[in-house]
C-alpha cells in the first residue's frame, strides 16, 4: 500500500501506535473491559487505556482534522478487527465513523454504531471508553 497509494494520489501514513494484536495487560484492572468474551478484543480494549494508544489516537485525530482518513487492517469485517475498538473510541469522542463495506458487489458506507458488533461501551466523562460486564 505504501508504494501504490501515492501513485493513485492518496497519502499513506502508518500509525504504529494503533496496530492490533496486543498482549494481556499487566497494568489495567481486568474488570474494566470484562464485557469482551474474546480475549484479543479484551486485550485491545485494555490497550486503549494506555498512554501509547492515547498518543496514537491523538496523531490520528490531528491528521483527520485536515484530511479524510481511512484506517485499515488485514481483517475484512470490522467485527473481527481491532478497528472496531478504534471506531468505538472515535465515535464516543464525537467523530463520525463509517465502515467501507461491500454488499452484493456494491461498496457502501455504513455508519458506525456503538456496541453494534460486540460489547457495549461505557463512555466516561473524560472520553475514556471501557467495556464492563453487564
Coordinates of C-alpha atoms in Angstrom, one line a residue, residues 22-34 39 41-54 128-131:
X22 CA -1.9 -6.8 21.9
X23 CA -0.8 -9.0 24.8
X24 CA -2.8 -9.2 28.0
X25 CA -2.2 -6.1 30.1
X26 CA -0.5 -6.4 33.4
X27 CA -1.4 -2.8 34.3
X28 CA -5.1 -2.5 33.7
X29 CA -7.7 -3.9 36.0
X30 CA -9.2 -6.9 34.3
X31 CA -12.8 -5.9 35.3
X32 CA -12.7 -2.6 33.3
X33 CA -13.1 -4.5 30.0
X34 CA -14.6 -7.8 31.1
X39 CA -9.5 -12.2 24.7
X41 CA -10.7 -7.7 21.9
X42 CA -10.3 -7.5 25.7
X43 CA -6.5 -7.1 25.3
X44 CA -7.0 -4.3 22.8
X45 CA -9.7 -2.6 25.0
X46 CA -7.1 -2.6 27.8
X47 CA -4.6 -1.2 25.4
X48 CA -6.9 1.7 24.6
X49 CA -6.4 2.9 28.2
X50 CA -2.6 3.3 27.8
X51 CA -0.6 6.4 27.0
X52 CA 0.7 4.7 23.9
X53 CA -2.8 4.4 22.5
X54 CA -3.7 7.9 23.5
X128 CA -12.4 7.1 28.2
X129 CA -14.1 4.1 26.7
X130 CA -14.5 0.9 28.8
X131 CA -16.4 -2.3 28.4

